[in-house]
């Protein structure tokens, strides 16, 4: 059952990746032809931003690998301080900001990961705000008589 769930998650993420690659092409074209004035352009921006934020988060989460000690010593040539890691283990298990330190001075999570997640979240919230604005302005632009006649 776990394998089916993992396969389904992989298929969904792969489809979302393909969708967002197509969205990047459409976003760039929308800047040139003015379709940024339409709600679908902002939906594409929101989707790409959320996907990029998730990718950055996954990169940060898995940057420590399964064996932090081996990765620090052999992969990054840094001293592994078990006492430091144990005393800060709760901090390293948080969802944000991501940290996974070998010692007090070296973090396995790249420095760009946390700012990238924040930027992606801000862009996604801004895109959602624009989408809400589109919805409210279209609702207000529709006269009461027309809305009433549509309901009949």
C-alpha atoms as an extended CHARMM CRD file, in Angstrom:
* protein
*
       152  EXT
         1         1  UNK       CA              0.0000000000        0.0000000000        0.0000000000  PROA      1               0.0000000000
         2         2  UNK       CA              2.8780000000        2.3810000000        0.7780000000  PROA      2               0.0000000000
         3         3  UNK       CA              4.3400000000        1.7280000000       -2.6580000000  PROA      3               0.0000000000
         4         4  UNK       CA              1.0640000000        2.6550000000       -4.3350000000  PROA      4               0.0000000000
         5         5  UNK       CA              0.9350000000        5.9000000000       -2.3520000000  PROA      5               0.0000000000
         6         6  UNK       CA              4.5420000000        6.7130000000       -3.2320000000  PROA      6               0.0000000000
         7         7  UNK       CA              3.8570000000        5.9570000000       -6.8870000000  PROA      7               0.0000000000
         8         8  UNK       CA              0.7600000000        8.1580000000       -6.8620000000  PROA      8               0.0000000000
         9         9  UNK       CA              2.6700000000       11.0300000000       -5.2190000000  PROA      9               0.0000000000
        10        10  UNK       CA              5.4320000000       10.6650000000       -7.8110000000  PROA      10              0.0000000000
        11        11  UNK       CA              2.9410000000       10.7430000000      -10.6730000000  PROA      11              0.0000000000
        12        12  UNK       CA              1.1840000000       13.8140000000       -9.2460000000  PROA      12              0.0000000000
        13        13  UNK       CA              4.4810000000       15.6580000000       -8.6980000000  PROA      13              0.0000000000
        14        14  UNK       CA              5.7050000000       14.7180000000      -12.1800000000  PROA      14              0.0000000000
        15        15  UNK       CA              2.4630000000       15.9960000000      -13.7230000000  PROA      15              0.0000000000
        16        16  UNK       CA              2.7310000000       19.1980000000      -11.6780000000  PROA      16              0.0000000000
        17        17  UNK       CA              6.3420000000       19.5990000000      -12.8710000000  PROA      17              0.0000000000
        18        18  UNK       CA              5.3070000000       19.2580000000      -16.5130000000  PROA      18              0.0000000000
        19        19  UNK       CA              2.4130000000       21.6820000000      -15.9380000000  PROA      19              0.0000000000
        20        20  UNK       CA              4.7750000000       24.2290000000      -14.3580000000  PROA      20              0.0000000000
        21        21  UNK       CA              7.3480000000       23.9250000000      -17.1340000000  PROA      21              0.0000000000
        22        22  UNK       CA              4.5430000000       24.7340000000      -19.5660000000  PROA      22              0.0000000000
        23        23  UNK       CA              3.4570000000       27.5560000000      -17.2400000000  PROA      23              0.0000000000
        24        24  UNK       CA              6.9340000000       29.1200000000      -17.3450000000  PROA      24              0.0000000000
        25        25  UNK       CA              6.6530000000       29.3000000000      -21.1180000000  PROA      25              0.0000000000
        26        26  UNK       CA              3.1550000000       30.8050000000      -20.8990000000  PROA      26              0.0000000000
        27        27  UNK       CA              4.1380000000       33.3090000000      -18.1820000000  PROA      27              0.0000000000
        28        28  UNK       CA              6.9960000000       34.6280000000      -20.3140000000  PROA      28              0.0000000000
        29        29  UNK       CA              4.6780000000       34.9250000000      -23.3110000000  PROA      29              0.0000000000
        30        30  UNK       CA              2.0460000000       36.6150000000      -21.1630000000  PROA      30              0.0000000000
        31        31  UNK       CA              4.4720000000       39.3620000000      -20.2200000000  PROA      31              0.0000000000
        32        32  UNK       CA              4.9320000000       40.1670000000      -23.8950000000  PROA      32              0.0000000000
        33        33  UNK       CA              1.3310000000       39.9250000000      -25.0760000000  PROA      33              0.0000000000
        34        34  UNK       CA             -0.4070000000       41.4480000000      -22.0520000000  PROA      34              0.0000000000
        35        35  UNK       CA             -2.1780000000       38.3550000000      -20.7520000000  PROA      35              0.0000000000
        36        36  UNK       CA             -0.8600000000       39.2060000000      -17.2850000000  PROA      36              0.0000000000
        37        37  UNK       CA             -4.0890000000       41.1670000000      -17.0670000000  PROA      37              0.0000000000
        38        38  UNK       CA             -6.0360000000       37.8910000000      -16.9790000000  PROA      38              0.0000000000
        39        39  UNK       CA             -6.6590000000       35.6100000000      -13.9870000000  PROA      39              0.0000000000
        40        40  UNK       CA             -5.1420000000       32.4950000000      -15.6060000000  PROA      40              0.0000000000
        41        41  UNK       CA             -1.7360000000       34.2040000000      -15.8440000000  PROA      41              0.0000000000
        42        42  UNK       CA             -1.7900000000       34.8260000000      -12.0990000000  PROA      42              0.0000000000
        43        43  UNK       CA             -2.9130000000       31.2480000000      -11.4720000000  PROA      43              0.0000000000
        44        44  UNK       CA              0.1300000000       30.0790000000      -13.4200000000  PROA      44              0.0000000000
        45        45  UNK       CA              2.4030000000       32.3850000000      -11.3920000000  PROA      45              0.0000000000
        46        46  UNK       CA              0.9500000000       31.0270000000       -8.1520000000  PROA      46              0.0000000000
        47        47  UNK       CA              1.4160000000       27.4170000000       -9.2720000000  PROA      47              0.0000000000
        48        48  UNK       CA              5.0290000000       27.9360000000      -10.3780000000  PROA      48              0.0000000000
        49        49  UNK       CA              5.8230000000       29.7790000000       -7.1630000000  PROA      49              0.0000000000
        50        50  UNK       CA              4.3290000000       27.0560000000       -4.9580000000  PROA      50              0.0000000000
        51        51  UNK       CA              6.1730000000       24.3580000000       -6.9020000000  PROA      51              0.0000000000
        52        52  UNK       CA              9.4910000000       26.2110000000       -6.6710000000  PROA      52              0.0000000000
        53        53  UNK       CA              8.9680000000       26.7510000000       -2.9430000000  PROA      53              0.0000000000
        54        54  UNK       CA              8.2150000000       23.0600000000       -2.4360000000  PROA      54              0.0000000000
        55        55  UNK       CA             11.2830000000       22.0930000000       -4.4780000000  PROA      55              0.0000000000
        56        56  UNK       CA             13.4880000000       24.4090000000       -2.3860000000  PROA      56              0.0000000000
        57        57  UNK       CA             12.0340000000       22.9940000000        0.8230000000  PROA      57              0.0000000000
        58        58  UNK       CA             12.6260000000       19.4040000000       -0.3320000000  PROA      58              0.0000000000
        59        59  UNK       CA             16.1840000000       20.3040000000       -1.3340000000  PROA      59              0.0000000000
        60        60  UNK       CA             16.7860000000       21.6760000000        2.1470000000  PROA      60              0.0000000000
        61        61  UNK       CA             15.1090000000       18.7820000000        3.9650000000  PROA      61              0.0000000000
        62        62  UNK       CA             17.0860000000       16.1390000000        2.0910000000  PROA      62              0.0000000000
        63        63  UNK       CA             20.3920000000       18.0350000000        2.0690000000  PROA      63              0.0000000000
        64        64  UNK       CA             21.4180000000       16.3010000000        5.2970000000  PROA      64              0.0000000000
        65        65  UNK       CA             21.0420000000       12.8230000000        3.8680000000  PROA      65              0.0000000000
        66        66  UNK       CA             20.3940000000        9.7830000000        6.0110000000  PROA      66              0.0000000000
        67        67  UNK       CA             23.6870000000        9.8110000000        7.8930000000  PROA      67              0.0000000000
        68        68  UNK       CA             24.6440000000       13.3480000000        8.8980000000  PROA      68              0.0000000000
        69        69  UNK       CA             27.9260000000       12.2980000000       10.5000000000  PROA      69              0.0000000000
        70        70  UNK       CA             29.2170000000       10.5880000000        7.3520000000  PROA      70              0.0000000000
        71        71  UNK       CA             28.0440000000       13.4080000000        5.1060000000  PROA      71              0.0000000000
        72        72  UNK       CA             29.7490000000       16.0500000000        7.2490000000  PROA      72              0.0000000000
        73        73  UNK       CA             33.0590000000       14.2390000000        7.5330000000  PROA      73              0.0000000000
        74        74  UNK       CA             33.3660000000       12.5850000000        4.1330000000  PROA      74              0.0000000000
        75        75  UNK       CA             31.1630000000       14.7230000000        1.9010000000  PROA      75              0.0000000000
        76        76  UNK       CA             31.9350000000       18.2050000000        3.2160000000  PROA      76              0.0000000000
        77        77  UNK       CA             35.1850000000       17.6440000000        5.1400000000  PROA      77              0.0000000000
        78        78  UNK       CA             33.7410000000       19.2500000000        8.2530000000  PROA      78              0.0000000000
        79        79  UNK       CA             34.0710000000       18.1480000000       11.8630000000  PROA      79              0.0000000000
        80        80  UNK       CA             30.8760000000       16.5600000000       13.1800000000  PROA      80              0.0000000000
        81        81  UNK       CA             30.0070000000       17.7160000000       16.7050000000  PROA      81              0.0000000000
        82        82  UNK       CA             27.5930000000       15.1520000000       18.1540000000  PROA      82              0.0000000000
        83        83  UNK       CA             27.0620000000       17.1310000000       21.3690000000  PROA      83              0.0000000000
        84        84  UNK       CA             26.1000000000       20.2540000000       19.3800000000  PROA      84              0.0000000000
        85        85  UNK       CA             23.7820000000       18.2770000000       17.1260000000  PROA      85              0.0000000000
        86        86  UNK       CA             22.0750000000       16.5630000000       20.0660000000  PROA      86              0.0000000000
        87        87  UNK       CA             21.5730000000       19.8240000000       21.9520000000  PROA      87              0.0000000000
        88        88  UNK       CA             19.9970000000       21.4850000000       18.8750000000  PROA      88              0.0000000000
        89        89  UNK       CA             18.1620000000       18.4450000000       17.4500000000  PROA      89              0.0000000000
        90        90  UNK       CA             14.7270000000       20.0040000000       18.0070000000  PROA      90              0.0000000000
        91        91  UNK       CA             15.7410000000       23.0540000000       15.9580000000  PROA      91              0.0000000000
        92        92  UNK       CA             16.9430000000       20.8180000000       13.1200000000  PROA      92              0.0000000000
        93        93  UNK       CA             13.5810000000       19.0230000000       12.9710000000  PROA      93              0.0000000000
        94        94  UNK       CA             11.4900000000       22.1580000000       12.3970000000  PROA      94              0.0000000000
        95        95  UNK       CA              9.7620000000       22.7270000000        9.0670000000  PROA      95              0.0000000000
        96        96  UNK       CA             10.9930000000       26.3220000000        8.7910000000  PROA      96              0.0000000000
        97        97  UNK       CA             13.6470000000       27.6880000000        8.8530000000  PROA      97              0.0000000000
        98        98  UNK       CA             15.5970000000       24.6390000000        7.7820000000  PROA      98              0.0000000000
        99        99  UNK       CA             18.9290000000       23.8710000000        9.4360000000  PROA      99              0.0000000000
       100       100  UNK       CA             21.0370000000       20.7420000000        9.6990000000  PROA      100             0.0000000000
       101       101  UNK       CA             24.4160000000       21.6410000000       11.1240000000  PROA      101             0.0000000000
       102       102  UNK       CA             27.5590000000       19.5560000000       11.3950000000  PROA      102             0.0000000000
       103       103  UNK       CA             28.8590000000       21.9240000000       14.0490000000  PROA      103             0.0000000000
       104       104  UNK       CA             28.2300000000       25.4750000000       15.2010000000  PROA      104             0.0000000000
       105       105  UNK       CA             29.7600000000       26.9250000000       12.0260000000  PROA      105             0.0000000000
       106       106  UNK       CA             28.6770000000       24.7090000000        9.1290000000  PROA      106             0.0000000000
       107       107  UNK       CA             25.1340000000       24.0730000000        7.9510000000  PROA      107             0.0000000000
       108       108  UNK       CA             24.3380000000       21.3240000000        5.4400000000  PROA      108             0.0000000000
       109       109  UNK       CA             21.2560000000       23.2110000000        4.2600000000  PROA      109             0.0000000000
       110       110  UNK       CA             22.3680000000       25.6390000000        1.5290000000  PROA      110             0.0000000000
       111       111  UNK       CA             22.0120000000       29.3170000000        2.4170000000  PROA      111             0.0000000000
       112       112  UNK       CA             19.6730000000       29.9980000000       -0.5100000000  PROA      112             0.0000000000
       113       113  UNK       CA             16.9710000000       27.5300000000        0.6060000000  PROA      113             0.0000000000
       114       114  UNK       CA             15.2360000000       29.5420000000        3.3460000000  PROA      114             0.0000000000
       115       115  UNK       CA             15.1640000000       32.8660000000        1.4200000000  PROA      115             0.0000000000
       116       116  UNK       CA             13.9020000000       31.0490000000       -1.6810000000  PROA      116             0.0000000000
       117       117  UNK       CA             11.0300000000       29.5540000000        0.3040000000  PROA      117             0.0000000000
       118       118  UNK       CA             10.0990000000       32.9780000000        1.6890000000  PROA      118             0.0000000000
       119       119  UNK       CA             10.2290000000       34.6280000000       -1.7420000000  PROA      119             0.0000000000
       120       120  UNK       CA              8.1110000000       31.8660000000       -3.2770000000  PROA      120             0.0000000000
       121       121  UNK       CA              5.5630000000       32.1730000000       -0.4850000000  PROA      121             0.0000000000
       122       122  UNK       CA              5.3640000000       35.9580000000       -0.9190000000  PROA      122             0.0000000000
       123       123  UNK       CA              4.8920000000       35.6220000000       -4.6910000000  PROA      123             0.0000000000
       124       124  UNK       CA              2.2030000000       32.9610000000       -4.2060000000  PROA      124             0.0000000000
       125       125  UNK       CA              0.3210000000       35.1130000000       -1.6660000000  PROA      125             0.0000000000
       126       126  UNK       CA              0.5780000000       38.1430000000       -3.9740000000  PROA      126             0.0000000000
       127       127  UNK       CA             -0.7570000000       36.0860000000       -6.8930000000  PROA      127             0.0000000000
       128       128  UNK       CA             -3.6370000000       34.8210000000       -4.7420000000  PROA      128             0.0000000000
       129       129  UNK       CA             -4.3980000000       38.4040000000       -3.6760000000  PROA      129             0.0000000000
       130       130  UNK       CA             -4.5430000000       39.4690000000       -7.3320000000  PROA      130             0.0000000000
       131       131  UNK       CA             -6.8310000000       36.5200000000       -8.0950000000  PROA      131             0.0000000000
       132       132  UNK       CA             -9.1450000000       37.5670000000       -5.2480000000  PROA      132             0.0000000000
       133       133  UNK       CA             -9.0620000000       41.1160000000       -6.5940000000  PROA      133             0.0000000000
       134       134  UNK       CA            -10.0230000000       39.8320000000      -10.0520000000  PROA      134             0.0000000000
       135       135  UNK       CA            -12.9480000000       37.9420000000       -8.5360000000  PROA      135             0.0000000000
       136       136  UNK       CA            -14.2400000000       40.8720000000       -6.4950000000  PROA      136             0.0000000000
       137       137  UNK       CA            -13.9190000000       43.4500000000       -9.2740000000  PROA      137             0.0000000000
       138       138  UNK       CA            -15.7720000000       41.2280000000      -11.7350000000  PROA      138             0.0000000000
       139       139  UNK       CA            -18.4970000000       40.6650000000       -9.1520000000  PROA      139             0.0000000000
       140       140  UNK       CA            -18.8060000000       44.4350000000       -8.5250000000  PROA      140             0.0000000000
       141       141  UNK       CA            -18.7450000000       45.2370000000      -12.2350000000  PROA      141             0.0000000000
       142       142  UNK       CA            -21.7880000000       43.0640000000      -12.8330000000  PROA      142             0.0000000000
       143       143  UNK       CA            -24.9720000000       45.1370000000      -12.2630000000  PROA      143             0.0000000000
       144       144  UNK       CA            -27.5920000000       43.8020000000       -9.8650000000  PROA      144             0.0000000000
       145       145  UNK       CA            -30.2270000000       43.4280000000      -12.6130000000  PROA      145             0.0000000000
       146       146  UNK       CA            -27.9190000000       41.2810000000      -14.7270000000  PROA      146             0.0000000000
       147       147  UNK       CA            -27.0270000000       39.0570000000      -11.7740000000  PROA      147             0.0000000000
       148       148  UNK       CA            -30.7050000000       38.6300000000      -10.9690000000  PROA      148             0.0000000000
       149       149  UNK       CA            -31.6020000000       37.7120000000      -14.5510000000  PROA      149             0.0000000000
       150       150  UNK       CA            -28.8020000000       35.0950000000      -14.6360000000  PROA      150             0.0000000000
       151       151  UNK       CA            -30.2290000000       33.3520000000      -11.5980000000  PROA      151             0.0000000000
       152       152  UNK       CA            -33.6310000000       32.8080000000      -13.2610000000  PROA      152             0.0000000000
